[in-house]
PDB file of C-alpha atoms and ligand atoms in Angstrom:
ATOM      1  CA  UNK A   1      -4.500  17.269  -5.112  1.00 90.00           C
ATOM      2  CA  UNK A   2      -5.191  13.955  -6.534  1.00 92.00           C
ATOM      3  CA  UNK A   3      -7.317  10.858  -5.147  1.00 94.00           C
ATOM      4  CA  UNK A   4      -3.929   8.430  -5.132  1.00 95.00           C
ATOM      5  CA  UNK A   5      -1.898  11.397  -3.631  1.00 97.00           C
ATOM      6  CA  UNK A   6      -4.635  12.011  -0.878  1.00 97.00           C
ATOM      7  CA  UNK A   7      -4.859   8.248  -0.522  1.00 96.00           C
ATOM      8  CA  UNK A   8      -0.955   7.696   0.618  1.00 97.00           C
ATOM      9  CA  UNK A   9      -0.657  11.118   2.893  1.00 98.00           C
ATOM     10  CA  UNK A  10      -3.881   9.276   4.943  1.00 98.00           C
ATOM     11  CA  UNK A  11      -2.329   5.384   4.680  1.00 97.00           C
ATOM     12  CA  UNK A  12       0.921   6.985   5.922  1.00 97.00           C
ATOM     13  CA  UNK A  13      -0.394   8.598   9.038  1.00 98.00           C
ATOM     14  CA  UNK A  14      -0.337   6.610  12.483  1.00 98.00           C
ATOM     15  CA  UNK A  15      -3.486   4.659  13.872  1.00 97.00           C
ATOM     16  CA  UNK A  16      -4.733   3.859  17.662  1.00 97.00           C
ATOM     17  CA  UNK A  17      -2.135   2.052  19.438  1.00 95.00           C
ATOM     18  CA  UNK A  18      -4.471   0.470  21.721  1.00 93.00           C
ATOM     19  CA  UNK A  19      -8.180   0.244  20.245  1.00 94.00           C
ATOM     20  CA  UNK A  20     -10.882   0.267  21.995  1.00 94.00           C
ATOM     21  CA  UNK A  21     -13.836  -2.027  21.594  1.00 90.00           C
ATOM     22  CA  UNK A  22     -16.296  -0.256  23.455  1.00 92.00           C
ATOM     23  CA  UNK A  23     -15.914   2.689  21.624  1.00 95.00           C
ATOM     24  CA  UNK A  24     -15.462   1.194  18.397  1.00 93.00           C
ATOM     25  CA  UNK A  25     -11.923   2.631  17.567  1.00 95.00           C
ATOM     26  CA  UNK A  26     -11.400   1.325  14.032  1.00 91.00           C
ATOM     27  CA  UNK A  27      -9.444   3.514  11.696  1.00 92.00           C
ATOM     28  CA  UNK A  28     -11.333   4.626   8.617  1.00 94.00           C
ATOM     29  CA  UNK A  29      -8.746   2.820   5.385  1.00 93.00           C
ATOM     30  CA  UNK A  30      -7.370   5.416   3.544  1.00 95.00           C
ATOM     31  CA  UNK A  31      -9.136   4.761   0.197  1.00 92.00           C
ATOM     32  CA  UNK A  32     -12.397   4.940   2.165  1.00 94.00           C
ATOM     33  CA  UNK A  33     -11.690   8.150   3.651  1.00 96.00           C
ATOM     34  CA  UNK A  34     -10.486   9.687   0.671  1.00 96.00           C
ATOM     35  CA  UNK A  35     -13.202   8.802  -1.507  1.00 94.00           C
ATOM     36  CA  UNK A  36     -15.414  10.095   0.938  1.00 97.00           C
ATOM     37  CA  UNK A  37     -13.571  13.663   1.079  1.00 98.00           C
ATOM     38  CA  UNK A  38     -13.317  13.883  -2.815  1.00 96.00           C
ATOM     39  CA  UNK A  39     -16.787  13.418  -3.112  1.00 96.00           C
ATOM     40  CA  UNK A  40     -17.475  15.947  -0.181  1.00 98.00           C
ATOM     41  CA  UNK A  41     -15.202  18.346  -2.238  1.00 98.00           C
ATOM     42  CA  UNK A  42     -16.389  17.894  -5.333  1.00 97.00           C
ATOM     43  CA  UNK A  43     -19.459  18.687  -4.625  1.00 97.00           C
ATOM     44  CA  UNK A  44     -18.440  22.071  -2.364  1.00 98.00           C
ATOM     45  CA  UNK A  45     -18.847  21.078   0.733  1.00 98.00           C
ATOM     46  CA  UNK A  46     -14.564  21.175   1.770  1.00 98.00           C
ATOM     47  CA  UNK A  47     -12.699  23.941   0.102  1.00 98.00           C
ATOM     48  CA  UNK A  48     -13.038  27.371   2.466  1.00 98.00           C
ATOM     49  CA  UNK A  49     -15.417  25.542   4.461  1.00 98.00           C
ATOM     50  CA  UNK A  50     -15.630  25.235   8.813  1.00 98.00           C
ATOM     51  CA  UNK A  51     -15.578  21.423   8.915  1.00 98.00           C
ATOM     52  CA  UNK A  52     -16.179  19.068  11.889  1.00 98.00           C
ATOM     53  CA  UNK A  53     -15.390  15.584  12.545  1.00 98.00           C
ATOM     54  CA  UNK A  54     -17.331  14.135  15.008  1.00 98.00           C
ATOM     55  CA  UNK A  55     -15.229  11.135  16.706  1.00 98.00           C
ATOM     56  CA  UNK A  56     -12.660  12.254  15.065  1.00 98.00           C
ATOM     57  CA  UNK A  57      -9.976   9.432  16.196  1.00 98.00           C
ATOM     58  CA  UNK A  58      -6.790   9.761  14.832  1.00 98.00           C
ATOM     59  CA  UNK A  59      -7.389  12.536  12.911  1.00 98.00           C
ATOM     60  CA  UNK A  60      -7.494  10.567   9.022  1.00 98.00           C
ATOM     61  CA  UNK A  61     -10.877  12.463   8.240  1.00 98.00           C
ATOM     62  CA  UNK A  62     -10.410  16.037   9.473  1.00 98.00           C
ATOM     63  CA  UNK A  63      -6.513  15.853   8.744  1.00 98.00           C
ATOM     64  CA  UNK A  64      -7.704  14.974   4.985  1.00 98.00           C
ATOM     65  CA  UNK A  65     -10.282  17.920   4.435  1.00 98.00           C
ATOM     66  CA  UNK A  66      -7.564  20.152   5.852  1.00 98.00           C
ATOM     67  CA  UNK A  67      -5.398  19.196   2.978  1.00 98.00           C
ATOM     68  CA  UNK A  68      -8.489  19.062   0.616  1.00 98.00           C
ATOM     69  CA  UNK A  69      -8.596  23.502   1.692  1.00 98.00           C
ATOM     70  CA  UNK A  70     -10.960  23.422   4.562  1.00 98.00           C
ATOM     71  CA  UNK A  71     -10.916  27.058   5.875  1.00 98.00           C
ATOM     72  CA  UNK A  72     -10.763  25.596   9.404  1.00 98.00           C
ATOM     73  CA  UNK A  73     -11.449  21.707  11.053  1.00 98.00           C
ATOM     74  CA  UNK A  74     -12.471  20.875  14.209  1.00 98.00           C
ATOM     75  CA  UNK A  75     -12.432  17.556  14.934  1.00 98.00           C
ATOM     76  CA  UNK A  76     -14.263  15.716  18.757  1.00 98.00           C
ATOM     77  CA  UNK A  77     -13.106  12.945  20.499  1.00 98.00           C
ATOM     78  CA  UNK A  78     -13.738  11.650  23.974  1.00 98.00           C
ATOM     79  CA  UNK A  79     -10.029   9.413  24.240  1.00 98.00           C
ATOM     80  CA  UNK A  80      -7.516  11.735  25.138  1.00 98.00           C
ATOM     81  CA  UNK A  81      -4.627   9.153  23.825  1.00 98.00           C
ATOM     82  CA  UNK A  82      -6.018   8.758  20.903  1.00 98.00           C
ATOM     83  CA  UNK A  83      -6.197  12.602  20.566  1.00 98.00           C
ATOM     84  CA  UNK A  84      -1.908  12.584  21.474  1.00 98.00           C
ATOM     85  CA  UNK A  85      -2.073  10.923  17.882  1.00 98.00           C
ATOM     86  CA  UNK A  86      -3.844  12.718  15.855  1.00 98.00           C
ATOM     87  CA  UNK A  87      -1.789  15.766  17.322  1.00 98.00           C
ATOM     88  CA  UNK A  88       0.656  14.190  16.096  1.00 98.00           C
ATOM     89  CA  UNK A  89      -0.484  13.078  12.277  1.00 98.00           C
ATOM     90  CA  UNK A  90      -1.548  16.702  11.804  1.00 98.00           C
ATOM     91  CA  UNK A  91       2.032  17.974  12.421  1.00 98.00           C
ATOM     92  CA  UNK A  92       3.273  15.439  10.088  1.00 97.00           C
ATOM     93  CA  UNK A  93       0.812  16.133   7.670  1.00 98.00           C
ATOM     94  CA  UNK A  94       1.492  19.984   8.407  1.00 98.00           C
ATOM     95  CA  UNK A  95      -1.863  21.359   9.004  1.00 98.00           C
ATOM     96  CA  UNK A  96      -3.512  22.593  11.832  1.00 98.00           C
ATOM     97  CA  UNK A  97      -6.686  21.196  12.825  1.00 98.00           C
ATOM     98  CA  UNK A  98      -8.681  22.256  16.295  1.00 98.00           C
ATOM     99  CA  UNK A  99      -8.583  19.240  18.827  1.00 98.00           C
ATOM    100  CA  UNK A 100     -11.487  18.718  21.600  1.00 98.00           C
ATOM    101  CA  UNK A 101     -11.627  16.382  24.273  1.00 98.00           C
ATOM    102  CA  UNK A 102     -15.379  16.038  24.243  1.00 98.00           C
ATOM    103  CA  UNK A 103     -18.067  13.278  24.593  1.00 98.00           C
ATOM    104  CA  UNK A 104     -20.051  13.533  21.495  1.00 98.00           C
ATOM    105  CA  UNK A 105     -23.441  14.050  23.129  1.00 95.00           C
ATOM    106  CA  UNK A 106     -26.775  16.029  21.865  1.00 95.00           C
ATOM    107  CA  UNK A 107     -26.989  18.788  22.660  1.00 96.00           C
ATOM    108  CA  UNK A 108     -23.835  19.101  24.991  1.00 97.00           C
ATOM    109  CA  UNK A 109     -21.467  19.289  21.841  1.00 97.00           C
ATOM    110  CA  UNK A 110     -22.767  22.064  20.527  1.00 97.00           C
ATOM    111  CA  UNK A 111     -21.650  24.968  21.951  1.00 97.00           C
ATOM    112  CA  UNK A 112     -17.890  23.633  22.146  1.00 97.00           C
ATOM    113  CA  UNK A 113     -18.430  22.931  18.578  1.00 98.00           C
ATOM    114  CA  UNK A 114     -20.256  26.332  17.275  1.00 97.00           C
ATOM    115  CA  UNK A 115     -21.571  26.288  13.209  1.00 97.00           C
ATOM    116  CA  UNK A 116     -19.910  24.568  10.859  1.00 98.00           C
ATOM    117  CA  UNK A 117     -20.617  24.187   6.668  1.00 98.00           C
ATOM    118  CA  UNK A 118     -20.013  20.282   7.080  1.00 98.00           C
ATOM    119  CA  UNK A 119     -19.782  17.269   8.750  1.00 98.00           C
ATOM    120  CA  UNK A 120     -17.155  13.792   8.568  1.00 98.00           C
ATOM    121  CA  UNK A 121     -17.828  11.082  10.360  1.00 98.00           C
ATOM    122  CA  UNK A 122     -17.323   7.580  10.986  1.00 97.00           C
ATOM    123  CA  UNK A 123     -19.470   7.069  13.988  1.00 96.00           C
ATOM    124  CA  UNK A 124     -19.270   3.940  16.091  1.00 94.00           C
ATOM    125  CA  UNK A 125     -21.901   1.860  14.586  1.00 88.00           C
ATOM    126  CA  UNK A 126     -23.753   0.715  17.756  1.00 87.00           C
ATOM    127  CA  UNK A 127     -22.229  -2.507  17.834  1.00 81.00           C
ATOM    128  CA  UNK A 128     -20.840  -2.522  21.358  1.00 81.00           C
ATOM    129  CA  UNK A 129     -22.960   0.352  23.039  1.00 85.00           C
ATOM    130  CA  UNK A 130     -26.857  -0.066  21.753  1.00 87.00           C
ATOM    131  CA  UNK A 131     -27.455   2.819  20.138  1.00 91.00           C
ATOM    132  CA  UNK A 132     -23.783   4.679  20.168  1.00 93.00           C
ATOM    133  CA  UNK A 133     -24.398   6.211  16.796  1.00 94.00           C
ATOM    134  CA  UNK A 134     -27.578   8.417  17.662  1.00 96.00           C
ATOM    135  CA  UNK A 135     -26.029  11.268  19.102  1.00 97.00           C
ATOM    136  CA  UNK A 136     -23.423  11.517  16.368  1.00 98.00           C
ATOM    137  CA  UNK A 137     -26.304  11.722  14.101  1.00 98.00           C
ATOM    138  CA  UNK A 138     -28.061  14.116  16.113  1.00 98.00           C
ATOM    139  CA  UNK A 139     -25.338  16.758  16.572  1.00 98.00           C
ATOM    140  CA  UNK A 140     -24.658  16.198  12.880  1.00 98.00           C
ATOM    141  CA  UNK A 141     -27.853  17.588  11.770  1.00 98.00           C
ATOM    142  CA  UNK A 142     -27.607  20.496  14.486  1.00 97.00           C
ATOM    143  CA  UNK A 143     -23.525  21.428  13.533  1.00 98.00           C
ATOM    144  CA  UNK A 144     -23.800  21.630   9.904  1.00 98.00           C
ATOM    145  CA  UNK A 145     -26.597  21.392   7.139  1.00 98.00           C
ATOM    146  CA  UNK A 146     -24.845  18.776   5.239  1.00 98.00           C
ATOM    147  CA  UNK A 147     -22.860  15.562   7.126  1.00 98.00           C
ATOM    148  CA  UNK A 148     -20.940  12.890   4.939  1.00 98.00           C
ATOM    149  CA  UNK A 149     -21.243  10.096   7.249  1.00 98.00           C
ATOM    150  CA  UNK A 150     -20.286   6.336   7.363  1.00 96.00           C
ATOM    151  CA  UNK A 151     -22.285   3.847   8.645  1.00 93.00           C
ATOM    152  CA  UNK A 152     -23.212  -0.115   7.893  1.00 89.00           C
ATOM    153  CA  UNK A 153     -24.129  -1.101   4.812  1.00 89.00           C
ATOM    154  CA  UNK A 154     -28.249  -2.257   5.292  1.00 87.00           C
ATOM    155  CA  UNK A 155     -28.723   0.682   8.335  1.00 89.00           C
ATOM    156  CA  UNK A 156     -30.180   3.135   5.895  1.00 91.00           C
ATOM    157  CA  UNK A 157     -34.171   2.780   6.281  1.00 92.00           C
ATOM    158  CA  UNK A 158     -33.420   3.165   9.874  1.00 93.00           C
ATOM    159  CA  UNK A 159     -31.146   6.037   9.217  1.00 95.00           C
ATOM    160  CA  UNK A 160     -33.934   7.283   6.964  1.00 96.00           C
ATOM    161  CA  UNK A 161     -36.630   6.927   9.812  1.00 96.00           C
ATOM    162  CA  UNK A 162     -34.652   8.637  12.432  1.00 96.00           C
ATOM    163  CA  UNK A 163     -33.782  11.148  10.781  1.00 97.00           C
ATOM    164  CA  UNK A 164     -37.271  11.962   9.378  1.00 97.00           C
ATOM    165  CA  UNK A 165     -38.176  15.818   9.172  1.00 96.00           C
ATOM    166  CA  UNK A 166     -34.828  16.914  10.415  1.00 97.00           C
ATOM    167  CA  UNK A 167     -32.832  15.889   7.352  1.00 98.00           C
ATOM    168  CA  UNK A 168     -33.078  13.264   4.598  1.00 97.00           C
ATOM    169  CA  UNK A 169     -30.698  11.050   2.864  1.00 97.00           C
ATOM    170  CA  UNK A 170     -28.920  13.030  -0.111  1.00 97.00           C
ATOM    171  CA  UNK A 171     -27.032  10.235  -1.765  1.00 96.00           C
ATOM    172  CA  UNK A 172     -25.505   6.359  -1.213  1.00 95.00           C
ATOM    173  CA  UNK A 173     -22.033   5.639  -1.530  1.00 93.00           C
ATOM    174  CA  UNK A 174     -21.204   1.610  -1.575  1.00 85.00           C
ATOM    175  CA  UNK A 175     -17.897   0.706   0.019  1.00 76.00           C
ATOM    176  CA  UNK A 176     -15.876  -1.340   2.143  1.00 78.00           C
ATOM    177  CA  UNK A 177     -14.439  -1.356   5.629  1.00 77.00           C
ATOM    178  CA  UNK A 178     -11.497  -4.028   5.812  1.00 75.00           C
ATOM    179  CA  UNK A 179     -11.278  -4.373   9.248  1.00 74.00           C
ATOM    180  CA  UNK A 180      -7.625  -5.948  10.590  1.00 71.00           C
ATOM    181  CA  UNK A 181      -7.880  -8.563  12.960  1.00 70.00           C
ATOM    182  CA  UNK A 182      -8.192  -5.886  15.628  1.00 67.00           C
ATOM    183  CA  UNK A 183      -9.663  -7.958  19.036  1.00 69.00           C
ATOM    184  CA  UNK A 184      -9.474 -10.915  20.262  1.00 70.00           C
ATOM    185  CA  UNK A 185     -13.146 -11.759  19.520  1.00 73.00           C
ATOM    186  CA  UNK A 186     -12.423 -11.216  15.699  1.00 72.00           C
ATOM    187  CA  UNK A 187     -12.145 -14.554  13.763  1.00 72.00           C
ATOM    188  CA  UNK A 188     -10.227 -13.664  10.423  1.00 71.00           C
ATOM    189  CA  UNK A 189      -7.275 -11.586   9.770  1.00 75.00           C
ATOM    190  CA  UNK A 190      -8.855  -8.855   7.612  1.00 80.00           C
ATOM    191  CA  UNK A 191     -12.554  -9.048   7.150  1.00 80.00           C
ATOM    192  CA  UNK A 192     -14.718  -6.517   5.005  1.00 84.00           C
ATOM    193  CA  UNK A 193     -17.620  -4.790   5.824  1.00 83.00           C
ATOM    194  CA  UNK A 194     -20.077  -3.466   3.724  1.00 89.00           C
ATOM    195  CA  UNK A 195     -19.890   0.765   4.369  1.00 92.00           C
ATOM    196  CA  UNK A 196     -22.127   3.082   2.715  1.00 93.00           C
ATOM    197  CA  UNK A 197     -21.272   6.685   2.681  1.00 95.00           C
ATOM    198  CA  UNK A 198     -24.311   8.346   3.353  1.00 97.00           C
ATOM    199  CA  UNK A 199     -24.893  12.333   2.383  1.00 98.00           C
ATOM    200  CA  UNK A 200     -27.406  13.889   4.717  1.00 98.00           C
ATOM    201  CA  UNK A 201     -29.005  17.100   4.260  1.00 98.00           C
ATOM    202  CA  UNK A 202     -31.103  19.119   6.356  1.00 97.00           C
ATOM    203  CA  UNK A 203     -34.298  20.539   5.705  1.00 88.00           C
ATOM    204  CA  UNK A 204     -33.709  24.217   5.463  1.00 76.00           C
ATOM    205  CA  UNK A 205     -36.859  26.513   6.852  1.00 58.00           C
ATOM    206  CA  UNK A 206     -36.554  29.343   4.453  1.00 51.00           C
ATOM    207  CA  UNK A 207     -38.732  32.332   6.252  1.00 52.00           C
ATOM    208  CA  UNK A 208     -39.901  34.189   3.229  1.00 53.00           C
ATOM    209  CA  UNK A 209     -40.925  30.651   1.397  1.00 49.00           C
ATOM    210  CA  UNK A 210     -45.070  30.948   1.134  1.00 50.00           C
ATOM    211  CA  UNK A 211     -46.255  28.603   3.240  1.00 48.00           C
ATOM    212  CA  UNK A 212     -47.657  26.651  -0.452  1.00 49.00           C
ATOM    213  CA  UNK A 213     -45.834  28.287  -3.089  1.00 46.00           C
ATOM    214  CA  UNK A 214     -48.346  26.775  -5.694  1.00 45.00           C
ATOM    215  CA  UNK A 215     -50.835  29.233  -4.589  1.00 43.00           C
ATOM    216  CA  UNK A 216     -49.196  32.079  -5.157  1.00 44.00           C
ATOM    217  CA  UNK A 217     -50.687  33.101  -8.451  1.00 40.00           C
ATOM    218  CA  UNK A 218     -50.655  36.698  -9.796  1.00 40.00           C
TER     219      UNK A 218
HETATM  220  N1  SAH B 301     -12.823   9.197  12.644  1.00 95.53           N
HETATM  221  C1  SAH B 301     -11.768   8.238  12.885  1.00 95.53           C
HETATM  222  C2  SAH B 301     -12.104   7.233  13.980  1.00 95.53           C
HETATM  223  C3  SAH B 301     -13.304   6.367  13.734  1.00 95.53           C
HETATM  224  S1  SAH B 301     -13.559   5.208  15.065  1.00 95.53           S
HETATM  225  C4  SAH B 301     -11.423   7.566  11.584  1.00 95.53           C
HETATM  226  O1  SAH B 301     -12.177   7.785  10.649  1.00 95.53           O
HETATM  227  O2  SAH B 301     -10.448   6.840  11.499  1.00 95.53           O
HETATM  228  C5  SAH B 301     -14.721   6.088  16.100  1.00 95.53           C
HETATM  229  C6  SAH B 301     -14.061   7.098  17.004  1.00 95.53           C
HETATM  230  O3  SAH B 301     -15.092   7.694  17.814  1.00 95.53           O
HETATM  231  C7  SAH B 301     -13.044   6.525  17.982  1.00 95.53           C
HETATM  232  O4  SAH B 301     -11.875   7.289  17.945  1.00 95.53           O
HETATM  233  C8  SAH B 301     -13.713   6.619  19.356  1.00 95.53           C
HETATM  234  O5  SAH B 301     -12.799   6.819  20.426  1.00 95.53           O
HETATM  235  C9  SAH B 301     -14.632   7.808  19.158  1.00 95.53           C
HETATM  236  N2  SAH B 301     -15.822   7.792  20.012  1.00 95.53           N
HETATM  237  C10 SAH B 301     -16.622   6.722  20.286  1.00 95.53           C
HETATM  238  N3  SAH B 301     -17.645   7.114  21.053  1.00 95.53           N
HETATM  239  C11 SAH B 301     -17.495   8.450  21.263  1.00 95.53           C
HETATM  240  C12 SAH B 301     -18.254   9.441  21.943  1.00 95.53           C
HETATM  241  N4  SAH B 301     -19.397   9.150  22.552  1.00 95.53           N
HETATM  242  N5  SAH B 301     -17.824  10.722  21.924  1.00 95.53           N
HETATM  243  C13 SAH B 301     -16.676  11.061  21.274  1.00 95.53           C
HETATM  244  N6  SAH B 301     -15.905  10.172  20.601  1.00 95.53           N
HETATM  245  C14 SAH B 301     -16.314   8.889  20.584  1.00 95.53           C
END
């Protein structure tokens, strides 16, 4: 499948009827959420894979790596209306994705969530709840070894701290969120954020690895 083609099956799916502030429901744009699942696939991480999205809204993310070939998505979100929509966008994008009507909270999510290869996500950014990203970050690293997540542009030396010896930051993606004039405490009609998509890779504990491989010797 192409980018563009990817691109209008996402624009032309439905978003949240009534947002919610508090949990930051914005809808990820299509463009955004398709360049983030291209680059996911091109580098191996969608095709045949067990994806999850964490928060997963109206579905744009999870719904798109199902068309990308993921081998099976799950996708977490605490607003049961919300989840009545993306039921709905994945029947009208015809694939099947696996809804749960779940707080995403470490380590709670885990279980309901079991292994997966990868991780979408466009967490809320902490800018209503102090802190509401943290535990999206932390099941992240605990669901899959790699998560492609999106976050504010300027957040990643905290990202980078927080995430210290769990996981480290893989690659930066630039972008931008247009936000519609959503609530009533937003000034302009559209207004764009600076995103980054941010790749984040855990440290894998290989058993066999010599404690200092340098030493070796023969
Ligand atoms: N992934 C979607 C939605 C992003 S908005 C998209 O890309 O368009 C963030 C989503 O996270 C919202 O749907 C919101 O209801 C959900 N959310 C916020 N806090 C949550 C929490 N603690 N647990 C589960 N879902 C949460």
């Amino acid at each position: 499948m192409k980018l563009k083609h990817l691109e209008k099956l996402l624009e032309n799916l439905e978003g949240f009827s009534k947002p919610s502030p508090l949990l930051e429901q914005y809808r990820t744009p299509a463009p955004l959420a398709a360049r983030l699942l291209f680059h996911a696939a091109m580098r191996g991480d969608i095709e045949g894979k067990r994806v999850c999205d964490l928060g997963g809204g109206t579905g744009v993310l999870g719904i798109g790596a199902a068309l990308l070939g993921s081998r099976d998505v799950v996708a977490v979100e605490i607003d049961p209306d919300v989840l009545g929509i993306a039921r709905k966008n994945a029947r009208q994008a015809a694939v099947e994705i696996h809804l749960i009507e779940a707080e995403v909270k470490y380590p709670q999510v885990l279980p309901l969530v079991g292994a997966c290869d990868t991780v979408v996500m466009n967490p809320p950014f902490g800018a209503q709840q102090i802190h509401a990203d943290r535990p999206f970050i932390d099941a992240a690293l605990a669901i899959a070894p790699v998560t492609y997540g999106i976050f504010n542009a300027g957040s990643r030396s905290f990202i980078s701290s927080y995430i210290a010896g769990r996981a480290e930051i893989d690659e930066v993606i630039g972008g931008l969120l247009p936000i519609k004039r959503t609530f009533a405490f937003h000034r302009e009609e559209v207004r764009e954020i600076p995103v980054e998509i941010l790749v984040l890779r855990t440290k894998v504990q290989h058993e066999n690895q010599p404690a200092n491989p340098g030493e070796r010797g023969t």
